[in-house]
């Protein structure tokens, strides 16, 4: 999505302009283009997993890793970067936790592998992914 929108239009600005529904439609179209994609690392947005067809396409084309964080840690990391456009501006933290409550079970149910990422460095997460049996023997 980011590559297709270009640097001139960050995702949050695009969502503010066009709306979340339009953004999700584009996101769904992007996932469809991933069918038969191999040997790729794909980072999805959290809302991708609300659409079962998206989940199925992603599951059928690779191994889904869920980098699990507590909602509190995820909020801390999100807030540092600035409030995303999809969060209610008047109470973003509460909106974030409400969304997390809905999404976390989807992530857990959809992923093939869960990595508890809270205290891991990027290098440790990368090693955990690369050391996964299905990747080594695939």
PDB file of C-alpha atoms in Angstrom:
ATOM      1  CA  UNK A   1       0.000   0.000   0.000  1.00  0.00           C
ATOM      2  CA  UNK A   2       2.687   2.471   1.006  1.00  0.00           C
ATOM      3  CA  UNK A   3       4.599   1.873  -2.215  1.00  0.00           C
ATOM      4  CA  UNK A   4       1.456   2.342  -4.314  1.00  0.00           C
ATOM      5  CA  UNK A   5       0.381   5.495  -2.498  1.00  0.00           C
ATOM      6  CA  UNK A   6       3.849   6.947  -2.822  1.00  0.00           C
ATOM      7  CA  UNK A   7       5.837   9.114  -0.469  1.00  0.00           C
ATOM      8  CA  UNK A   8       3.741  12.137  -1.359  1.00  0.00           C
ATOM      9  CA  UNK A   9       0.691  10.651   0.367  1.00  0.00           C
ATOM     10  CA  UNK A  10       1.326   8.863   3.681  1.00  0.00           C
ATOM     11  CA  UNK A  11      -1.300   6.284   4.679  1.00  0.00           C
ATOM     12  CA  UNK A  12      -2.653   8.382   7.553  1.00  0.00           C
ATOM     13  CA  UNK A  13      -3.113  11.442   5.319  1.00  0.00           C
ATOM     14  CA  UNK A  14      -4.733   9.307   2.626  1.00  0.00           C
ATOM     15  CA  UNK A  15      -7.136   7.845   5.196  1.00  0.00           C
ATOM     16  CA  UNK A  16      -7.998  11.309   6.508  1.00  0.00           C
ATOM     17  CA  UNK A  17      -8.765  12.522   2.966  1.00  0.00           C
ATOM     18  CA  UNK A  18     -10.551   9.504   1.506  1.00  0.00           C
ATOM     19  CA  UNK A  19     -11.896   7.791   4.609  1.00  0.00           C
ATOM     20  CA  UNK A  20     -11.258   4.464   6.294  1.00  0.00           C
ATOM     21  CA  UNK A  21     -13.766   2.519   4.179  1.00  0.00           C
ATOM     22  CA  UNK A  22     -12.090   3.569   0.919  1.00  0.00           C
ATOM     23  CA  UNK A  23      -8.678   2.743   2.390  1.00  0.00           C
ATOM     24  CA  UNK A  24      -9.885  -0.741   3.406  1.00  0.00           C
ATOM     25  CA  UNK A  25     -11.221  -1.371  -0.108  1.00  0.00           C
ATOM     26  CA  UNK A  26      -7.803  -0.511  -1.553  1.00  0.00           C
ATOM     27  CA  UNK A  27      -6.142  -2.687   1.060  1.00  0.00           C
ATOM     28  CA  UNK A  28      -8.356  -5.636   0.073  1.00  0.00           C
ATOM     29  CA  UNK A  29      -7.432  -5.112  -3.588  1.00  0.00           C
ATOM     30  CA  UNK A  30      -3.748  -5.111  -2.638  1.00  0.00           C
ATOM     31  CA  UNK A  31      -4.095  -8.411  -0.782  1.00  0.00           C
ATOM     32  CA  UNK A  32      -5.666  -9.966  -3.886  1.00  0.00           C
ATOM     33  CA  UNK A  33      -2.490  -9.119  -5.810  1.00  0.00           C
ATOM     34  CA  UNK A  34      -0.511 -11.247  -3.344  1.00  0.00           C
ATOM     35  CA  UNK A  35      -1.962 -14.543  -4.546  1.00  0.00           C
ATOM     36  CA  UNK A  36       0.851 -16.824  -5.697  1.00  0.00           C
ATOM     37  CA  UNK A  37       3.458 -14.557  -4.103  1.00  0.00           C
ATOM     38  CA  UNK A  38       6.408 -16.464  -2.695  1.00  0.00           C
ATOM     39  CA  UNK A  39       9.704 -15.654  -1.005  1.00  0.00           C
ATOM     40  CA  UNK A  40       8.402 -12.321   0.263  1.00  0.00           C
ATOM     41  CA  UNK A  41       8.038 -10.557   3.573  1.00  0.00           C
ATOM     42  CA  UNK A  42       4.741  -8.718   3.763  1.00  0.00           C
ATOM     43  CA  UNK A  43       3.826  -6.442   6.660  1.00  0.00           C
ATOM     44  CA  UNK A  44       0.090  -5.882   6.810  1.00  0.00           C
ATOM     45  CA  UNK A  45      -1.968  -3.299   8.582  1.00  0.00           C
ATOM     46  CA  UNK A  46      -3.981  -4.502  11.538  1.00  0.00           C
ATOM     47  CA  UNK A  47      -7.334  -4.186   9.794  1.00  0.00           C
ATOM     48  CA  UNK A  48      -6.332  -6.609   7.037  1.00  0.00           C
ATOM     49  CA  UNK A  49      -7.426  -9.527   9.193  1.00  0.00           C
ATOM     50  CA  UNK A  50     -11.029  -8.350   9.482  1.00  0.00           C
ATOM     51  CA  UNK A  51     -11.689  -9.728   5.996  1.00  0.00           C
ATOM     52  CA  UNK A  52     -11.639 -13.529   5.889  1.00  0.00           C
ATOM     53  CA  UNK A  53     -10.675 -13.607   2.196  1.00  0.00           C
ATOM     54  CA  UNK A  54      -7.569 -11.569   3.035  1.00  0.00           C
ATOM     55  CA  UNK A  55      -6.660 -14.028   5.777  1.00  0.00           C
ATOM     56  CA  UNK A  56      -7.166 -16.992   3.459  1.00  0.00           C
ATOM     57  CA  UNK A  57      -4.998 -15.508   0.700  1.00  0.00           C
ATOM     58  CA  UNK A  58      -2.213 -14.701   3.155  1.00  0.00           C
ATOM     59  CA  UNK A  59      -2.406 -18.126   4.828  1.00  0.00           C
ATOM     60  CA  UNK A  60      -2.390 -19.924   1.473  1.00  0.00           C
ATOM     61  CA  UNK A  61       0.690 -18.086   0.249  1.00  0.00           C
ATOM     62  CA  UNK A  62       3.035 -18.266   3.177  1.00  0.00           C
ATOM     63  CA  UNK A  63       3.624 -18.488   6.871  1.00  0.00           C
ATOM     64  CA  UNK A  64       1.901 -15.844   8.969  1.00  0.00           C
ATOM     65  CA  UNK A  65       3.923 -14.640  11.928  1.00  0.00           C
ATOM     66  CA  UNK A  66       2.136 -12.742  14.670  1.00  0.00           C
ATOM     67  CA  UNK A  67       4.586 -10.497  16.496  1.00  0.00           C
ATOM     68  CA  UNK A  68       2.654 -10.337  19.738  1.00  0.00           C
ATOM     69  CA  UNK A  69       2.822  -7.311  21.998  1.00  0.00           C
ATOM     70  CA  UNK A  70       0.656  -6.423  24.951  1.00  0.00           C
ATOM     71  CA  UNK A  71      -1.951  -3.794  24.064  1.00  0.00           C
ATOM     72  CA  UNK A  72      -0.161  -1.417  26.442  1.00  0.00           C
ATOM     73  CA  UNK A  73       3.180  -1.832  24.676  1.00  0.00           C
ATOM     74  CA  UNK A  74       1.540  -1.553  21.257  1.00  0.00           C
ATOM     75  CA  UNK A  75      -0.159   1.688  22.342  1.00  0.00           C
ATOM     76  CA  UNK A  76       3.132   3.087  23.656  1.00  0.00           C
ATOM     77  CA  UNK A  77       4.852   2.395  20.334  1.00  0.00           C
ATOM     78  CA  UNK A  78       1.925   3.750  18.328  1.00  0.00           C
ATOM     79  CA  UNK A  79       1.563   6.951  20.346  1.00  0.00           C
ATOM     80  CA  UNK A  80       5.265   7.778  19.926  1.00  0.00           C
ATOM     81  CA  UNK A  81       4.823   7.836  16.131  1.00  0.00           C
ATOM     82  CA  UNK A  82       1.724  10.029  16.264  1.00  0.00           C
ATOM     83  CA  UNK A  83      -1.959   9.184  16.446  1.00  0.00           C
ATOM     84  CA  UNK A  84      -3.089   7.187  13.377  1.00  0.00           C
ATOM     85  CA  UNK A  85      -5.944   8.609  11.314  1.00  0.00           C
ATOM     86  CA  UNK A  86      -8.216   5.636  11.994  1.00  0.00           C
ATOM     87  CA  UNK A  87      -8.386   6.392  15.731  1.00  0.00           C
ATOM     88  CA  UNK A  88     -11.047   8.634  17.202  1.00  0.00           C
ATOM     89  CA  UNK A  89      -9.263  11.948  17.796  1.00  0.00           C
ATOM     90  CA  UNK A  90     -11.122  12.915  20.973  1.00  0.00           C
ATOM     91  CA  UNK A  91     -10.128   9.741  22.842  1.00  0.00           C
ATOM     92  CA  UNK A  92      -7.446   7.917  20.818  1.00  0.00           C
ATOM     93  CA  UNK A  93      -6.089   5.703  23.597  1.00  0.00           C
ATOM     94  CA  UNK A  94      -9.503   4.275  24.472  1.00  0.00           C
ATOM     95  CA  UNK A  95     -10.257   3.799  20.768  1.00  0.00           C
ATOM     96  CA  UNK A  96      -6.940   1.986  20.341  1.00  0.00           C
ATOM     97  CA  UNK A  97      -7.716  -0.449  23.177  1.00  0.00           C
ATOM     98  CA  UNK A  98     -11.215  -1.098  21.805  1.00  0.00           C
ATOM     99  CA  UNK A  99      -9.748  -1.942  18.397  1.00  0.00           C
ATOM    100  CA  UNK A 100      -7.020  -4.093  19.978  1.00  0.00           C
ATOM    101  CA  UNK A 101      -9.655  -6.064  21.871  1.00  0.00           C
ATOM    102  CA  UNK A 102     -11.301  -6.980  18.553  1.00  0.00           C
ATOM    103  CA  UNK A 103      -8.114  -7.576  16.582  1.00  0.00           C
ATOM    104  CA  UNK A 104      -5.935  -9.600  18.942  1.00  0.00           C
ATOM    105  CA  UNK A 105      -8.084 -12.750  18.734  1.00  0.00           C
ATOM    106  CA  UNK A 106      -8.056 -12.448  14.918  1.00  0.00           C
ATOM    107  CA  UNK A 107      -4.273 -12.259  14.862  1.00  0.00           C
ATOM    108  CA  UNK A 108      -3.922 -15.259  17.167  1.00  0.00           C
ATOM    109  CA  UNK A 109      -6.420 -17.332  15.181  1.00  0.00           C
ATOM    110  CA  UNK A 110      -4.965 -16.394  11.790  1.00  0.00           C
ATOM    111  CA  UNK A 111      -1.251 -16.783  12.413  1.00  0.00           C
ATOM    112  CA  UNK A 112       0.767 -19.933  11.924  1.00  0.00           C
ATOM    113  CA  UNK A 113       3.423 -18.828  14.417  1.00  0.00           C
ATOM    114  CA  UNK A 114       3.258 -16.434  17.361  1.00  0.00           C
ATOM    115  CA  UNK A 115       6.419 -14.691  18.529  1.00  0.00           C
ATOM    116  CA  UNK A 116       6.253 -12.887  21.861  1.00  0.00           C
ATOM    117  CA  UNK A 117       8.033  -9.763  20.683  1.00  0.00           C
ATOM    118  CA  UNK A 118       7.779  -7.460  23.711  1.00  0.00           C
ATOM    119  CA  UNK A 119      11.364  -7.715  24.918  1.00  0.00           C
ATOM    120  CA  UNK A 120      13.005  -8.853  21.688  1.00  0.00           C
ATOM    121  CA  UNK A 121      15.266  -6.782  19.494  1.00  0.00           C
ATOM    122  CA  UNK A 122      14.735  -6.608  15.740  1.00  0.00           C
ATOM    123  CA  UNK A 123      17.677  -8.998  15.371  1.00  0.00           C
ATOM    124  CA  UNK A 124      16.131 -11.510  17.790  1.00  0.00           C
ATOM    125  CA  UNK A 125      12.774 -11.359  16.014  1.00  0.00           C
ATOM    126  CA  UNK A 126      14.498 -11.864  12.668  1.00  0.00           C
ATOM    127  CA  UNK A 127      16.388 -14.869  14.051  1.00  0.00           C
ATOM    128  CA  UNK A 128      13.180 -16.372  15.463  1.00  0.00           C
ATOM    129  CA  UNK A 129      11.528 -16.077  12.059  1.00  0.00           C
ATOM    130  CA  UNK A 130      14.514 -17.421  10.119  1.00  0.00           C
ATOM    131  CA  UNK A 131      14.939 -20.323  12.535  1.00  0.00           C
ATOM    132  CA  UNK A 132      11.364 -21.452  12.112  1.00  0.00           C
ATOM    133  CA  UNK A 133      11.264 -25.087  10.912  1.00  0.00           C
ATOM    134  CA  UNK A 134       8.959 -24.530   7.920  1.00  0.00           C
ATOM    135  CA  UNK A 135      11.272 -21.842   6.587  1.00  0.00           C
ATOM    136  CA  UNK A 136      14.407 -23.945   6.976  1.00  0.00           C
ATOM    137  CA  UNK A 137      12.887 -27.074   5.436  1.00  0.00           C
ATOM    138  CA  UNK A 138       9.959 -25.465   3.585  1.00  0.00           C
TER     139      UNK A 138
END
